[in-house]
XYZ file of C-alpha atoms in Angstrom:
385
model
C 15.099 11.451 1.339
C 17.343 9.225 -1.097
C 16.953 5.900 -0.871
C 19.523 3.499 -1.738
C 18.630 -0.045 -3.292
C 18.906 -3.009 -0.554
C 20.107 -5.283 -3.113
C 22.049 -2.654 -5.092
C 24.048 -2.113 -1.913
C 24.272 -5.529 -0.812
C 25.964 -7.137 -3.978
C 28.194 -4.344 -4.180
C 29.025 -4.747 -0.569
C 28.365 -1.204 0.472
C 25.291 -1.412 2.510
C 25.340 -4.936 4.274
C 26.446 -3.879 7.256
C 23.975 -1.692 7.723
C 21.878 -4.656 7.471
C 23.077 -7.402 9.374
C 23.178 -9.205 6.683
C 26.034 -11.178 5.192
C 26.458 -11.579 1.323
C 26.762 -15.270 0.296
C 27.004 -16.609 -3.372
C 27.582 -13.030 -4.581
C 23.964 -12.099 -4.900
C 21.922 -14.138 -1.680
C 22.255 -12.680 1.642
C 21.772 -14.059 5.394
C 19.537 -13.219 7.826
C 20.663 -11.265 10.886
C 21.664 -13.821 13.844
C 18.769 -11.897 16.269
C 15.929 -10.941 14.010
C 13.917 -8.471 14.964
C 16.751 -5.876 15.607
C 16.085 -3.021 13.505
C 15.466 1.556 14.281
C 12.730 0.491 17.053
C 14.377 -2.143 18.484
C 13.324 -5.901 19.240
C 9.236 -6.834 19.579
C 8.186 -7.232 22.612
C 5.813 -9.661 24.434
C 2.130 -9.655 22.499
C -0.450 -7.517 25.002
C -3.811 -7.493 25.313
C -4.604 -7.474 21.552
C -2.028 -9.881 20.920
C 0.396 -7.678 19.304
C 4.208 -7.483 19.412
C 5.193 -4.042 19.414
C 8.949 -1.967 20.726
C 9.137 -0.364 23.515
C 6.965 2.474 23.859
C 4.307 1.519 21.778
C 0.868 0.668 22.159
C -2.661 -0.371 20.488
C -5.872 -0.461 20.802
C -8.949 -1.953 18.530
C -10.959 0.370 16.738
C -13.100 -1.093 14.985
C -14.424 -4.734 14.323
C -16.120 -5.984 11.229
C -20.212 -6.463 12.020
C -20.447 -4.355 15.329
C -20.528 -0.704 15.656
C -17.916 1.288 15.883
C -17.098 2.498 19.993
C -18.672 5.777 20.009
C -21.133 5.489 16.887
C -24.330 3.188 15.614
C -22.274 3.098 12.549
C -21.400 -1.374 11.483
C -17.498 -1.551 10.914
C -17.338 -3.484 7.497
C -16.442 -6.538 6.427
C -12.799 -7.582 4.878
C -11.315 -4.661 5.995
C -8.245 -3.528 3.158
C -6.433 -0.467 1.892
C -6.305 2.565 3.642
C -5.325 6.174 4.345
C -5.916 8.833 6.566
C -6.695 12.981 6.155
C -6.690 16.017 8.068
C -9.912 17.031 9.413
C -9.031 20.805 11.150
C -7.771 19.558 14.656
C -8.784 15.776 14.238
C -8.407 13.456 11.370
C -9.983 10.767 9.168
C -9.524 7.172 8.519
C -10.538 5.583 5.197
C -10.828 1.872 4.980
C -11.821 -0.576 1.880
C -14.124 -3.004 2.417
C -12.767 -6.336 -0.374
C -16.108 -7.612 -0.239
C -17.953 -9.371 -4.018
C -20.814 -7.025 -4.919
C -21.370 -5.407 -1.693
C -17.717 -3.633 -1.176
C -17.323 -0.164 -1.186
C -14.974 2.289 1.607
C -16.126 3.624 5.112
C -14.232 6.364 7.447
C -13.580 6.744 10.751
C -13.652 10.104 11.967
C -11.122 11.310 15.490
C -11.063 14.599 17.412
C -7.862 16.136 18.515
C -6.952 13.992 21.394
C -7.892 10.419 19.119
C -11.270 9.847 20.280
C -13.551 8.741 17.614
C -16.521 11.384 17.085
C -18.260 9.461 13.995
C -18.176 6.777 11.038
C -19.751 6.831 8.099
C -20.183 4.779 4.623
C -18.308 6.738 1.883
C -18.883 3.908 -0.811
C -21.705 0.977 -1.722
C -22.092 -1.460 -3.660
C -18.746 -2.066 -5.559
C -16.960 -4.959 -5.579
C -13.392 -6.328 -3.904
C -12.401 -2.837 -3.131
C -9.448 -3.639 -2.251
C -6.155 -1.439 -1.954
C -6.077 2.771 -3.684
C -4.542 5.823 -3.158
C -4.950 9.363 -1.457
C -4.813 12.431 -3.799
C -3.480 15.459 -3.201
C -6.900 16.884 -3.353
C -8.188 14.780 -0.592
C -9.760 12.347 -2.215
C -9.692 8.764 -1.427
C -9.489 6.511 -4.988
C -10.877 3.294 -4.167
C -9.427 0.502 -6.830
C -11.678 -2.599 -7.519
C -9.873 -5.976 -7.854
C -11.461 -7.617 -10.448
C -10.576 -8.061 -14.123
C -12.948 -5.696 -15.242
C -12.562 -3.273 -12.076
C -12.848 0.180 -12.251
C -11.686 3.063 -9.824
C -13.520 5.079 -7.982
C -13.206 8.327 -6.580
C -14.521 8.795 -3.430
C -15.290 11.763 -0.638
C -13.538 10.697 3.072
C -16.208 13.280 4.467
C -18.797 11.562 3.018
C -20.207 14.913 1.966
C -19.688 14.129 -2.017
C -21.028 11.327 -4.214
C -18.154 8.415 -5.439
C -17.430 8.768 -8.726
C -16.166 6.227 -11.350
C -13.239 7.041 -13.108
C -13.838 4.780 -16.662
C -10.906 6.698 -18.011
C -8.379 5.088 -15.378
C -8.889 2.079 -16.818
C -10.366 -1.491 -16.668
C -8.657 -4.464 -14.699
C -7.412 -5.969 -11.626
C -6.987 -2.677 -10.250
C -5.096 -2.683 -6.841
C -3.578 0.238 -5.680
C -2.529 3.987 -7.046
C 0.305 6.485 -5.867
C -0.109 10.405 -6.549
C 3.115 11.896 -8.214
C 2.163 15.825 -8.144
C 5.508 16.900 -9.417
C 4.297 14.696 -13.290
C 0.895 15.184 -12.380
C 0.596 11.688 -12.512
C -1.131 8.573 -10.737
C 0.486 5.624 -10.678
C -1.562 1.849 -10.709
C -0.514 -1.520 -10.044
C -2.239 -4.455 -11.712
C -2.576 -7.843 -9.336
C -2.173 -10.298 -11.526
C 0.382 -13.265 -11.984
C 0.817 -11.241 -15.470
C 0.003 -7.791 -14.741
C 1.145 -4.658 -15.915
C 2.634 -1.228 -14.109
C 0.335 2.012 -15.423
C 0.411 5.336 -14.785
C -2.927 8.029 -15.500
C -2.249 10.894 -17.252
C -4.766 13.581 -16.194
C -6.161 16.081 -18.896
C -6.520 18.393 -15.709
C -4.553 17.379 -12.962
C -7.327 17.542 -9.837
C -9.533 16.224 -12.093
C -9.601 12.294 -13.248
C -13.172 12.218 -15.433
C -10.328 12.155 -18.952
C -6.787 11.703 -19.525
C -4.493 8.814 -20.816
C -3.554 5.696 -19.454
C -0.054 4.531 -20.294
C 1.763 1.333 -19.170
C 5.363 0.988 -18.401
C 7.422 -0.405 -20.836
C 11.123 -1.967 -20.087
C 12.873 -5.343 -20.861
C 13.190 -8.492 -18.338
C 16.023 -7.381 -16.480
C 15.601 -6.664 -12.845
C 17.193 -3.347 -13.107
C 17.027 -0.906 -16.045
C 15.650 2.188 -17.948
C 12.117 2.155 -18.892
C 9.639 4.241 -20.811
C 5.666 4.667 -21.075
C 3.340 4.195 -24.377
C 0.059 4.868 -24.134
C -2.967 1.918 -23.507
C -4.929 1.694 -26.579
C -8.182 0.786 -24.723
C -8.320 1.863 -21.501
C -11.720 -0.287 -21.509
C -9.962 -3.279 -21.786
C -12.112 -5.211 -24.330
C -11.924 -7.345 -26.230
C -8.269 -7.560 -24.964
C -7.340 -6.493 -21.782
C -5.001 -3.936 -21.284
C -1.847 -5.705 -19.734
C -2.083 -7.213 -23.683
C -2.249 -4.419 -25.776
C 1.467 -2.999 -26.118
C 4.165 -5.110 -26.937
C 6.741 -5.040 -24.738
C 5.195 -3.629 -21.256
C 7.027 -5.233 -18.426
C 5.261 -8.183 -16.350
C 4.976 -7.593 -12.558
C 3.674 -10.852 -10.769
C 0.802 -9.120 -8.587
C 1.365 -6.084 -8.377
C 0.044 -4.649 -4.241
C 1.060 -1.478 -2.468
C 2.432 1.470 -4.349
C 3.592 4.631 -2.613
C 5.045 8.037 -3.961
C 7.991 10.361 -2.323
C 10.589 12.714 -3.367
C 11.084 11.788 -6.966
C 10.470 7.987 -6.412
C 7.405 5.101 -5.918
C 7.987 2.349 -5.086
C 5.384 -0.839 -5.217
C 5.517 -4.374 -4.545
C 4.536 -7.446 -6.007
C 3.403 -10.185 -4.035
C 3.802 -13.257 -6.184
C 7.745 -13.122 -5.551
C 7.793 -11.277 -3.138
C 9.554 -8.358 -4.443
C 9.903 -4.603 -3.681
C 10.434 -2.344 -6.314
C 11.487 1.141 -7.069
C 11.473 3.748 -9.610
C 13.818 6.310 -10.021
C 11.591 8.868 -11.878
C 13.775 11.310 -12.254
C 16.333 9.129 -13.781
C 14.155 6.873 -15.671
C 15.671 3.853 -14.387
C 13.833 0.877 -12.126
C 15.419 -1.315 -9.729
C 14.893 -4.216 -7.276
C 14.883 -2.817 -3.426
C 13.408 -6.042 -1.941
C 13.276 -9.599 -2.710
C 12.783 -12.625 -0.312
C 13.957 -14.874 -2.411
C 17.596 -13.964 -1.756
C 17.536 -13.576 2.057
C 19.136 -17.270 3.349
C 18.020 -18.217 6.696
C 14.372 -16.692 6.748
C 13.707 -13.360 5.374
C 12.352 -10.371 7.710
C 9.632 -9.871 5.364
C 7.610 -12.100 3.411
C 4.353 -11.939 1.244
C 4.788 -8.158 0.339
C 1.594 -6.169 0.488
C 0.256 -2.688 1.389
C 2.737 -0.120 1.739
C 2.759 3.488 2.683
C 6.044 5.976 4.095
C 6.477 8.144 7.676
C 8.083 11.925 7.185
C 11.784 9.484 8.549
C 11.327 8.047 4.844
C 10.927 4.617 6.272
C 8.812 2.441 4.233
C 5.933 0.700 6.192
C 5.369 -3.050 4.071
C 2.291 -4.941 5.392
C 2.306 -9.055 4.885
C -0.363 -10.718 3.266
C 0.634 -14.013 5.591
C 4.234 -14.564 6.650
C 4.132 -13.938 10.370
C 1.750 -11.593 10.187
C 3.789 -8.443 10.183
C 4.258 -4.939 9.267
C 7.906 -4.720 8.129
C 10.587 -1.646 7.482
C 12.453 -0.453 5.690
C 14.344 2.325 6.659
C 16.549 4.809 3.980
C 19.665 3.212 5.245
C 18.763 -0.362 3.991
C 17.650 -1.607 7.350
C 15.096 -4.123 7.121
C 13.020 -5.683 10.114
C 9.771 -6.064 11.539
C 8.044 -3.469 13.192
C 4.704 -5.432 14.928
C 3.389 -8.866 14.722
C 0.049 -9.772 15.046
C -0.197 -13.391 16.768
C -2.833 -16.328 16.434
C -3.922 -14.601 13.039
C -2.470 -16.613 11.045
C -5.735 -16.908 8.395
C -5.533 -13.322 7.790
C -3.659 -10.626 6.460
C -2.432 -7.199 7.386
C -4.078 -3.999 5.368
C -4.494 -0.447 4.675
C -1.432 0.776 6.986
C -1.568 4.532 6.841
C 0.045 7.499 9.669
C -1.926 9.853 10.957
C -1.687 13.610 9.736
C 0.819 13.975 12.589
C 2.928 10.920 12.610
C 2.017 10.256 15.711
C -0.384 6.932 14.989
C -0.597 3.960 12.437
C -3.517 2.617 11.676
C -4.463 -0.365 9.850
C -6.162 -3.760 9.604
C -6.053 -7.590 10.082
C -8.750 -8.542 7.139
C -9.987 -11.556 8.900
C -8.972 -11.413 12.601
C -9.005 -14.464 14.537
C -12.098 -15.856 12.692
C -10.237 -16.244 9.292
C -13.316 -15.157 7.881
C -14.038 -11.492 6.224
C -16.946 -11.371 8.799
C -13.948 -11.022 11.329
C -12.290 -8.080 10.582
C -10.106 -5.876 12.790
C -9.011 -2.127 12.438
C -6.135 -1.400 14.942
C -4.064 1.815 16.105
C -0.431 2.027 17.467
C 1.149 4.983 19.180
C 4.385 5.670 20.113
C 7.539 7.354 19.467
C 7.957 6.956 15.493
C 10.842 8.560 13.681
C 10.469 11.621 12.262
């Protein structure tokens, strides 16, 4: 589904109403009078597990970092982060990051037709801040290390295969990655203040062990055409590879990227920015940024995202009010659950099950603030499809 631009359409007036929003100073534009008013409808009161959801939702915990998961003698990790889920015949399968220093890795969560969980199981040891990644189409689960000298690492959700580091995807602050299997293509975003956008160039697409890595290159405009140019060193040393081509465009910590129908779309948490590329065009754009909402903007520290079959855009804060936000192909923007007396943690690794039907995802540090706290949720309800 075609998305439109949020600010495209607000500046040039065509979208705002759609909003609720009202354009001020030609490019700003103000909140909605009743936040919270978006396709679901207004949050409710927080229930049992302190969550605000629409009518006709519900959660329930399913995991907890240091205790074993209901069902299994498997211990939920720590720090809790990126996330995505696969079919598994009738059931399905959750993947989950563990950002932990040394000891990171992924685990999975395995559910049989009706939800219940049947088994959990480490997929990855031993790595370090694995923080966000990316599904493939192969049903893999790329788990991105965010360090400066991370690597990525290509993992099994059934636990049946050994990980496997992917050297030629590069070396840095790796933090998420997008599938484009129309290019044959994965794309990578880079959280740093500084860092880059890159994309992965398989030799063999279903196969990441060679290829190129190329970085996007574009002016400072916010909008614009853009090209890519190959990374010198995909090692990234002596100089690391947001510095080797001139002219690659700066994204200030880059988060969640996500790929659908000829477009990804990634943010970048340091101002708080969504961003999209047309890829069929060869043009980028702005579709988010906080910065211009006046009176409190519906979403704030930009972080995980994935999509639903609707084309909505799930965007999980890192802070704010603890929220996972939409944003729907219509321009609509507004929250979609809040997660109360959390306010130490963040929200991670949103991702729908096979059939739409469930999100899951994660508050990193739960009510502890601490990464020994973490908490793995799942709504249900009636989500658009």
């Amino acid at each position: 589904m075609e998305r439109r631009s949020f600010l495209r359409g607000a500046v040039m007036g065509t979208s705002a109403a759609a909003f609720g929003y009202t354009l001020m100073r030609g490019a700003a534009y103000a909140a909605p009078a009743q936040p919270g008013a978006g396709p679901y409808g207004a949050l409710g009161a927080a229930d049992a597990n302190g969550i605000q959801l629409p009518a006709g939702f519900t959660s329930r915990v399913i995991a907890r970092s240091g205790q074993t998961v209901p069902g299994t003698s498997y211990v939920w990790h720590s720090a809790p982060d990126g996330g995505a889920c696969y079919a598994d015949g009738t059931g399905w399968i959750y993947v989950s990051n563990s950002e932990i220093s040394s000891t990171g890795g992924a685990s999975a969560i395995k559910f049989n037709s009706s939800g219940g969980v049947t088994s959990a199981y480490r997929i990855l040891s031993n790595t370090n801040r694995n923080c966000a990644g990316g599904k493939t189409p192969w049903n893999t689960w790329l788990s991105c290390e965010e360090v400066d000298t991370g690597y990525v690492y290509e993992t099994d959700p059934w636990g049946v295969n050994p990980a496997t580091r992917r050297a030629a995807m590069g070396r840095f602050n790796h933090e998420a990655a997008a599938a484009d299997p129309v290019r044959r293509v994965i794309y990578l975003t880079e959280d740093k203040s500084d860092g880059r956008f890159y994309r992965f160039v398989p030799g063999t697409w279903g196969n990441l062990s060679s290829g190129t890595l190329q970085v996007l290159v574009a002016g400072s405009a916010t909008s614009g055409s853009f090209t890519w140019q190959n990374v010198p060193d995909p090692d990234g040393s002596p100089t690391a590879t947001r510095y080797q081509v001139s002219g690659a465009k700066v994204f200030n910590g880059g988060e969640g990227c996500h790929y659908a129908n000829d477009a990804v779309w990634f943010t970048t948490k340091g101002d708080g920015r969504v961003w999209k590329l047309n890829l069929a065009a060869g043009t980028y754009e702005l579709a988010y940024d906080d910065s211009l909402v006046v009176g409190g903007a519906p979403l704030t520290g930009v972080d995980n995202i994935t999509g639903s079959s609707s084309g909505d855009l799930f965007i999980a804060e890192d802070g704010g009010n603890m929220e996972i936000c939409v944003i729907t192909p219509d321009d609509v923007v507004a929250p979609f659950l809040r997660i109360n007396g959390q306010s130490s943690s963040e929200i991670c690794g949103p991702a729908f099950s096979p059939d739409g039907k469930r999100l899951y995802f994660s508050s990193q540090r739960g009510t502890s603030g601490s990464s020994s706290g973490g908490i793995t949720y799942e709504v249900t309800g009636p989500f658009r499809a």
